[in-house]
PDB file of N, CA, C and O in Angstrom:
ATOM      1  N   MET N   1       0.833  -1.179   0.000  1.00 68.00           N
ATOM      2  CA  MET N   1       0.000   0.000   0.000  1.00 68.00           C
ATOM      3  C   MET N   1       0.877   1.241   0.000  1.00 68.00           C
ATOM      4  O   MET N   1       1.972   1.238   0.523  1.00 68.00           O
ATOM      5  N   GLY N   2       0.322   2.292  -0.547  1.00 82.00           N
ATOM      6  CA  GLY N   2       1.021   3.561  -0.601  1.00 82.00           C
ATOM      7  C   GLY N   2       0.813   4.378   0.661  1.00 82.00           C
ATOM      8  O   GLY N   2       0.235   3.926   1.638  1.00 82.00           O
ATOM      9  N   ASP N   3       1.256   5.613   0.611  1.00 92.00           N
ATOM     10  CA  ASP N   3       1.105   6.560   1.711  1.00 92.00           C
ATOM     11  C   ASP N   3      -0.222   7.290   1.522  1.00 92.00           C
ATOM     12  O   ASP N   3      -0.344   8.136   0.632  1.00 92.00           O
ATOM     13  N   LEU N   4      -1.234   6.966   2.327  1.00 91.00           N
ATOM     14  CA  LEU N   4      -2.571   7.512   2.140  1.00 91.00           C
ATOM     15  C   LEU N   4      -2.574   9.034   2.213  1.00 91.00           C
ATOM     16  O   LEU N   4      -3.263   9.689   1.437  1.00 91.00           O
ATOM     17  N   ALA N   5      -1.810   9.614   3.111  1.00 92.00           N
ATOM     18  CA  ALA N   5      -1.775  11.070   3.239  1.00 92.00           C
ATOM     19  C   ALA N   5      -1.324  11.715   1.932  1.00 92.00           C
ATOM     20  O   ALA N   5      -1.910  12.705   1.489  1.00 92.00           O
ATOM     21  N   ALA N   6      -0.324  11.166   1.298  1.00 95.00           N
ATOM     22  CA  ALA N   6       0.172  11.715   0.035  1.00 95.00           C
ATOM     23  C   ALA N   6      -0.731  11.322  -1.132  1.00 95.00           C
ATOM     24  O   ALA N   6      -1.000  12.146  -2.013  1.00 95.00           O
ATOM     25  N   ASP N   7      -1.206  10.090  -1.129  1.00 94.00           N
ATOM     26  CA  ASP N   7      -1.988   9.585  -2.258  1.00 94.00           C
ATOM     27  C   ASP N   7      -3.406  10.139  -2.319  1.00 94.00           C
ATOM     28  O   ASP N   7      -4.049  10.064  -3.361  1.00 94.00           O
ATOM     29  N   ALA N   8      -3.918  10.691  -1.220  1.00 95.00           N
ATOM     30  CA  ALA N   8      -5.265  11.263  -1.199  1.00 95.00           C
ATOM     31  C   ALA N   8      -5.231  12.792  -1.244  1.00 95.00           C
ATOM     32  O   ALA N   8      -6.251  13.439  -1.014  1.00 95.00           O
ATOM     33  N   ALA N   9      -4.085  13.359  -1.577  1.00 96.00           N
ATOM     34  CA  ALA N   9      -3.954  14.817  -1.631  1.00 96.00           C
ATOM     35  C   ALA N   9      -4.796  15.391  -2.770  1.00 96.00           C
ATOM     36  O   ALA N   9      -4.950  14.772  -3.816  1.00 96.00           O
ATOM     37  N   VAL N  10      -5.362  16.557  -2.526  1.00 96.00           N
ATOM     38  CA  VAL N  10      -6.138  17.257  -3.550  1.00 96.00           C
ATOM     39  C   VAL N  10      -5.545  18.640  -3.764  1.00 96.00           C
ATOM     40  O   VAL N  10      -4.926  19.211  -2.867  1.00 96.00           O
ATOM     41  N   THR N  11      -5.752  19.176  -4.954  1.00 96.00           N
ATOM     42  CA  THR N  11      -5.346  20.540  -5.261  1.00 96.00           C
ATOM     43  C   THR N  11      -6.540  21.254  -5.867  1.00 96.00           C
ATOM     44  O   THR N  11      -7.447  20.627  -6.414  1.00 96.00           O
ATOM     45  N   GLY N  12      -6.554  22.558  -5.766  1.00 95.00           N
ATOM     46  CA  GLY N  12      -7.619  23.356  -6.351  1.00 95.00           C
ATOM     47  C   GLY N  12      -8.206  24.308  -5.344  1.00 95.00           C
ATOM     48  O   GLY N  12      -7.723  24.434  -4.217  1.00 95.00           O
ATOM     49  N   GLU N  13      -9.283  24.981  -5.769  1.00 90.00           N
ATOM     50  CA  GLU N  13      -9.964  25.933  -4.907  1.00 90.00           C
ATOM     51  C   GLU N  13     -11.349  26.248  -5.469  1.00 90.00           C
ATOM     52  O   GLU N  13     -11.671  25.855  -6.591  1.00 90.00           O
ATOM     53  N   ASN N  14     -12.143  26.946  -4.703  1.00 89.00           N
ATOM     54  CA  ASN N  14     -13.472  27.402  -5.116  1.00 89.00           C
ATOM     55  C   ASN N  14     -14.372  26.281  -5.632  1.00 89.00           C
ATOM     56  O   ASN N  14     -15.095  26.437  -6.608  1.00 89.00           O
ATOM     57  N   GLY N  15     -14.318  25.130  -4.993  1.00 88.00           N
ATOM     58  CA  GLY N  15     -15.192  24.039  -5.359  1.00 88.00           C
ATOM     59  C   GLY N  15     -14.715  23.183  -6.524  1.00 88.00           C
ATOM     60  O   GLY N  15     -15.415  22.276  -6.951  1.00 88.00           O
ATOM     61  N   HIS N  16     -13.525  23.444  -7.039  1.00 94.00           N
ATOM     62  CA  HIS N  16     -12.961  22.666  -8.144  1.00 94.00           C
ATOM     63  C   HIS N  16     -11.648  22.055  -7.675  1.00 94.00           C
ATOM     64  O   HIS N  16     -10.650  22.762  -7.535  1.00 94.00           O
ATOM     65  N   TYR N  17     -11.661  20.756  -7.427  1.00 95.00           N
ATOM     66  CA  TYR N  17     -10.501  20.067  -6.874  1.00 95.00           C
ATOM     67  C   TYR N  17     -10.123  18.882  -7.758  1.00 95.00           C
ATOM     68  O   TYR N  17     -10.985  18.276  -8.398  1.00 95.00           O
ATOM     69  N   THR N  18      -8.850  18.564  -7.776  1.00 96.00           N
ATOM     70  CA  THR N  18      -8.373  17.410  -8.534  1.00 96.00           C
ATOM     71  C   THR N  18      -7.488  16.558  -7.639  1.00 96.00           C
ATOM     72  O   THR N  18      -6.912  17.043  -6.663  1.00 96.00           O
ATOM     73  N   ALA N  19      -7.402  15.297  -7.987  1.00 96.00           N
ATOM     74  CA  ALA N  19      -6.527  14.365  -7.281  1.00 96.00           C
ATOM     75  C   ALA N  19      -5.945  13.398  -8.309  1.00 96.00           C
ATOM     76  O   ALA N  19      -6.621  13.026  -9.273  1.00 96.00           O
ATOM     77  N   GLU N  20      -4.732  13.004  -8.109  1.00 95.00           N
ATOM     78  CA  GLU N  20      -4.079  12.001  -8.948  1.00 95.00           C
ATOM     79  C   GLU N  20      -4.304  10.647  -8.286  1.00 95.00           C
ATOM     80  O   GLU N  20      -3.852  10.416  -7.169  1.00 95.00           O
ATOM     81  N   LEU N  21      -5.047   9.756  -8.948  1.00 93.00           N
ATOM     82  CA  LEU N  21      -5.320   8.438  -8.379  1.00 93.00           C
ATOM     83  C   LEU N  21      -4.079   7.565  -8.441  1.00 93.00           C
ATOM     84  O   LEU N  21      -3.434   7.448  -9.482  1.00 93.00           O
ATOM     85  N   SER N  22      -3.737   6.971  -7.320  1.00 93.00           N
ATOM     86  CA  SER N  22      -2.570   6.092  -7.231  1.00 93.00           C
ATOM     87  C   SER N  22      -2.987   4.650  -7.514  1.00 93.00           C
ATOM     88  O   SER N  22      -3.967   4.164  -6.948  1.00 93.00           O
ATOM     89  N   PRO N  23      -2.228   3.939  -8.340  1.00 92.00           N
ATOM     90  CA  PRO N  23      -2.541   2.529  -8.593  1.00 92.00           C
ATOM     91  C   PRO N  23      -2.293   1.640  -7.372  1.00 92.00           C
ATOM     92  O   PRO N  23      -2.746   0.502  -7.329  1.00 92.00           O
ATOM     93  N   GLU N  24      -1.598   2.161  -6.367  1.00 91.00           N
ATOM     94  CA  GLU N  24      -1.326   1.396  -5.145  1.00 91.00           C
ATOM     95  C   GLU N  24      -2.599   1.035  -4.385  1.00 91.00           C
ATOM     96  O   GLU N  24      -2.607   0.117  -3.580  1.00 91.00           O
ATOM     97  N   TRP N  25      -3.693   1.772  -4.613  1.00 89.00           N
ATOM     98  CA  TRP N  25      -4.934   1.568  -3.860  1.00 89.00           C
ATOM     99  C   TRP N  25      -6.012   0.919  -4.720  1.00 89.00           C
ATOM    100  O   TRP N  25      -7.201   1.084  -4.472  1.00 89.00           O
ATOM    101  N   ALA N  26      -5.616   0.161  -5.716  1.00 88.00           N
ATOM    102  CA  ALA N  26      -6.577  -0.466  -6.625  1.00 88.00           C
ATOM    103  C   ALA N  26      -6.803  -1.931  -6.279  1.00 88.00           C
ATOM    104  O   ALA N  26      -5.888  -2.639  -5.885  1.00 88.00           O
ATOM    105  N   ALA N  27      -8.041  -2.343  -6.409  1.00 84.00           N
ATOM    106  CA  ALA N  27      -8.425  -3.744  -6.314  1.00 84.00           C
ATOM    107  C   ALA N  27      -9.564  -3.905  -7.314  1.00 84.00           C
ATOM    108  O   ALA N  27     -10.702  -3.612  -6.995  1.00 84.00           O
ATOM    109  N   TRP N  28      -9.273  -4.276  -8.519  1.00 86.00           N
ATOM    110  CA  TRP N  28     -10.219  -4.318  -9.645  1.00 86.00           C
ATOM    111  C   TRP N  28     -10.734  -2.925  -9.970  1.00 86.00           C
ATOM    112  O   TRP N  28     -11.816  -2.760 -10.489  1.00 86.00           O
ATOM    113  N   GLY N  29     -10.024  -1.906  -9.615  1.00 82.00           N
ATOM    114  CA  GLY N  29     -10.415  -0.509  -9.768  1.00 82.00           C
ATOM    115  C   GLY N  29     -10.079   0.211  -8.475  1.00 82.00           C
ATOM    116  O   GLY N  29      -9.605  -0.407  -7.522  1.00 82.00           O
ATOM    117  N   PRO N  30     -10.307   1.512  -8.412  1.00 80.00           N
ATOM    118  CA  PRO N  30      -9.978   2.255  -7.187  1.00 80.00           C
ATOM    119  C   PRO N  30     -10.743   1.733  -5.974  1.00 80.00           C
ATOM    120  O   PRO N  30     -11.938   1.470  -6.058  1.00 80.00           O
ATOM    121  N   ASN N  31     -10.059   1.595  -4.857  1.00 87.00           N
ATOM    122  CA  ASN N  31     -10.639   1.155  -3.593  1.00 87.00           C
ATOM    123  C   ASN N  31     -11.633   2.204  -3.100  1.00 87.00           C
ATOM    124  O   ASN N  31     -11.339   3.393  -3.101  1.00 87.00           O
ATOM    125  N   GLY N  32     -12.806   1.765  -2.634  1.00 90.00           N
ATOM    126  CA  GLY N  32     -13.843   2.690  -2.177  1.00 90.00           C
ATOM    127  C   GLY N  32     -13.423   3.562  -1.005  1.00 90.00           C
ATOM    128  O   GLY N  32     -13.750   4.748  -0.958  1.00 90.00           O
ATOM    129  N   GLY N  33     -12.690   2.989  -0.056  1.00 91.00           N
ATOM    130  CA  GLY N  33     -12.220   3.783   1.081  1.00 91.00           C
ATOM    131  C   GLY N  33     -11.220   4.840   0.654  1.00 91.00           C
ATOM    132  O   GLY N  33     -11.200   5.958   1.189  1.00 91.00           O
ATOM    133  N   TYR N  34     -10.403   4.503  -0.320  1.00 93.00           N
ATOM    134  CA  TYR N  34      -9.422   5.455  -0.855  1.00 93.00           C
ATOM    135  C   TYR N  34     -10.142   6.619  -1.543  1.00 93.00           C
ATOM    136  O   TYR N  34      -9.809   7.783  -1.329  1.00 93.00           O
ATOM    137  N   LEU N  35     -11.149   6.316  -2.344  1.00 94.00           N
ATOM    138  CA  LEU N  35     -11.913   7.375  -3.005  1.00 94.00           C
ATOM    139  C   LEU N  35     -12.640   8.244  -1.987  1.00 94.00           C
ATOM    140  O   LEU N  35     -12.713   9.467  -2.141  1.00 94.00           O
ATOM    141  N   THR N  36     -13.135   7.632  -0.923  1.00 95.00           N
ATOM    142  CA  THR N  36     -13.795   8.398   0.131  1.00 95.00           C
ATOM    143  C   THR N  36     -12.811   9.345   0.806  1.00 95.00           C
ATOM    144  O   THR N  36     -13.149  10.492   1.105  1.00 95.00           O
ATOM    145  N   ALA N  37     -11.587   8.884   1.042  1.00 95.00           N
ATOM    146  CA  ALA N  37     -10.562   9.743   1.647  1.00 95.00           C
ATOM    147  C   ALA N  37     -10.293  10.959   0.770  1.00 95.00           C
ATOM    148  O   ALA N  37     -10.130  12.079   1.275  1.00 95.00           O
ATOM    149  N   ILE N  38     -10.273  10.772  -0.539  1.00 96.00           N
ATOM    150  CA  ILE N  38     -10.061  11.891  -1.455  1.00 96.00           C
ATOM    151  C   ILE N  38     -11.240  12.862  -1.381  1.00 96.00           C
ATOM    152  O   ILE N  38     -11.047  14.087  -1.333  1.00 96.00           O
ATOM    153  N   LEU N  39     -12.457  12.333  -1.350  1.00 94.00           N
ATOM    154  CA  LEU N  39     -13.638  13.194  -1.262  1.00 94.00           C
ATOM    155  C   LEU N  39     -13.667  13.993   0.041  1.00 94.00           C
ATOM    156  O   LEU N  39     -14.028  15.171   0.053  1.00 94.00           O
ATOM    157  N   VAL N  40     -13.280  13.361   1.136  1.00 93.00           N
ATOM    158  CA  VAL N  40     -13.230  14.062   2.425  1.00 93.00           C
ATOM    159  C   VAL N  40     -12.169  15.156   2.378  1.00 93.00           C
ATOM    160  O   VAL N  40     -12.394  16.271   2.863  1.00 93.00           O
ATOM    161  N   ARG N  41     -11.015  14.862   1.786  1.00 94.00           N
ATOM    162  CA  ARG N  41      -9.970  15.882   1.653  1.00 94.00           C
ATOM    163  C   ARG N  41     -10.472  17.083   0.853  1.00 94.00           C
ATOM    164  O   ARG N  41     -10.207  18.223   1.205  1.00 94.00           O
ATOM    165  N   ALA N  42     -11.198  16.831  -0.241  1.00 94.00           N
ATOM    166  CA  ALA N  42     -11.739  17.925  -1.043  1.00 94.00           C
ATOM    167  C   ALA N  42     -12.771  18.727  -0.252  1.00 94.00           C
ATOM    168  O   ALA N  42     -12.778  19.958  -0.298  1.00 94.00           O
ATOM    169  N   ALA N  43     -13.627  18.042   0.498  1.00 91.00           N
ATOM    170  CA  ALA N  43     -14.630  18.736   1.306  1.00 91.00           C
ATOM    171  C   ALA N  43     -13.968  19.604   2.367  1.00 91.00           C
ATOM    172  O   ALA N  43     -14.380  20.747   2.591  1.00 91.00           O
ATOM    173  N   LEU N  44     -12.944  19.094   3.021  1.00 90.00           N
ATOM    174  CA  LEU N  44     -12.248  19.873   4.048  1.00 90.00           C
ATOM    175  C   LEU N  44     -11.458  21.026   3.444  1.00 90.00           C
ATOM    176  O   LEU N  44     -11.304  22.079   4.074  1.00 90.00           O
ATOM    177  N   ALA N  45     -10.958  20.856   2.227  1.00 91.00           N
ATOM    178  CA  ALA N  45     -10.253  21.945   1.554  1.00 91.00           C
ATOM    179  C   ALA N  45     -11.229  23.070   1.204  1.00 91.00           C
ATOM    180  O   ALA N  45     -10.848  24.236   1.166  1.00 91.00           O
ATOM    181  N   HIS N  46     -12.493  22.713   0.981  1.00 89.00           N
ATOM    182  CA  HIS N  46     -13.507  23.697   0.618  1.00 89.00           C
ATOM    183  C   HIS N  46     -13.931  24.552   1.812  1.00 89.00           C
ATOM    184  O   HIS N  46     -14.287  25.706   1.643  1.00 89.00           O
ATOM    185  N   GLY N  47     -13.888  23.980   2.999  1.00 86.00           N
ATOM    186  CA  GLY N  47     -14.266  24.734   4.186  1.00 86.00           C
ATOM    187  C   GLY N  47     -14.315  23.827   5.401  1.00 86.00           C
ATOM    188  O   GLY N  47     -14.247  22.621   5.280  1.00 86.00           O
ATOM    189  N   PRO N  48     -14.458  24.417   6.579  1.00 78.00           N
ATOM    190  CA  PRO N  48     -14.498  23.615   7.806  1.00 78.00           C
ATOM    191  C   PRO N  48     -15.767  22.768   7.890  1.00 78.00           C
ATOM    192  O   PRO N  48     -16.783  23.086   7.266  1.00 78.00           O
ATOM    193  N   ASP N  49     -15.683  21.723   8.660  1.00 75.00           N
ATOM    194  CA  ASP N  49     -16.827  20.838   8.897  1.00 75.00           C
ATOM    195  C   ASP N  49     -17.850  21.582   9.735  1.00 75.00           C
ATOM    196  O   ASP N  49     -17.587  21.914  10.887  1.00 75.00           O
ATOM    197  N   PRO N  50     -19.045  21.848   9.194  1.00 75.00           N
ATOM    198  CA  PRO N  50     -20.035  22.628   9.956  1.00 75.00           C
ATOM    199  C   PRO N  50     -20.614  21.854  11.149  1.00 75.00           C
ATOM    200  O   PRO N  50     -21.243  22.453  12.017  1.00 75.00           O
ATOM    201  N   THR N  51     -20.391  20.548  11.217  1.00 81.00           N
ATOM    202  CA  THR N  51     -20.935  19.764  12.326  1.00 81.00           C
ATOM    203  C   THR N  51     -19.957  19.606  13.476  1.00 81.00           C
ATOM    204  O   THR N  51     -20.317  19.080  14.521  1.00 81.00           O
ATOM    205  N   SER N  52     -18.706  20.021  13.275  1.00 77.00           N
ATOM    206  CA  SER N  52     -17.712  19.837  14.346  1.00 77.00           C
ATOM    207  C   SER N  52     -17.864  20.942  15.396  1.00 77.00           C
ATOM    208  O   SER N  52     -18.191  22.080  15.061  1.00 77.00           O
ATOM    209  N   PRO N  53     -17.620  20.595  16.658  1.00 78.00           N
ATOM    210  CA  PRO N  53     -17.696  21.619  17.711  1.00 78.00           C
ATOM    211  C   PRO N  53     -16.597  22.657  17.523  1.00 78.00           C
ATOM    212  O   PRO N  53     -15.511  22.356  17.053  1.00 78.00           O
ATOM    213  N   ARG N  54     -16.919  23.866  17.860  1.00 67.00           N
ATOM    214  CA  ARG N  54     -15.936  24.960  17.673  1.00 67.00           C
ATOM    215  C   ARG N  54     -15.292  25.325  18.958  1.00 67.00           C
ATOM    216  O   ARG N  54     -15.664  25.348  19.985  1.00 67.00           O
TER     217      ARG N  54
END
């Protein structure tokens, strides 16, 4: 397995984010947990979690 922190990195701003998918996290295609990690990274890059205590 690869380094999840590096492999789930996203770039971009203003609601437009990109990620380079790593083949290290594939099992007949991209692993679902890996894709979820990328989506969470993009959501957090867009703004803070509104449900977290401040």
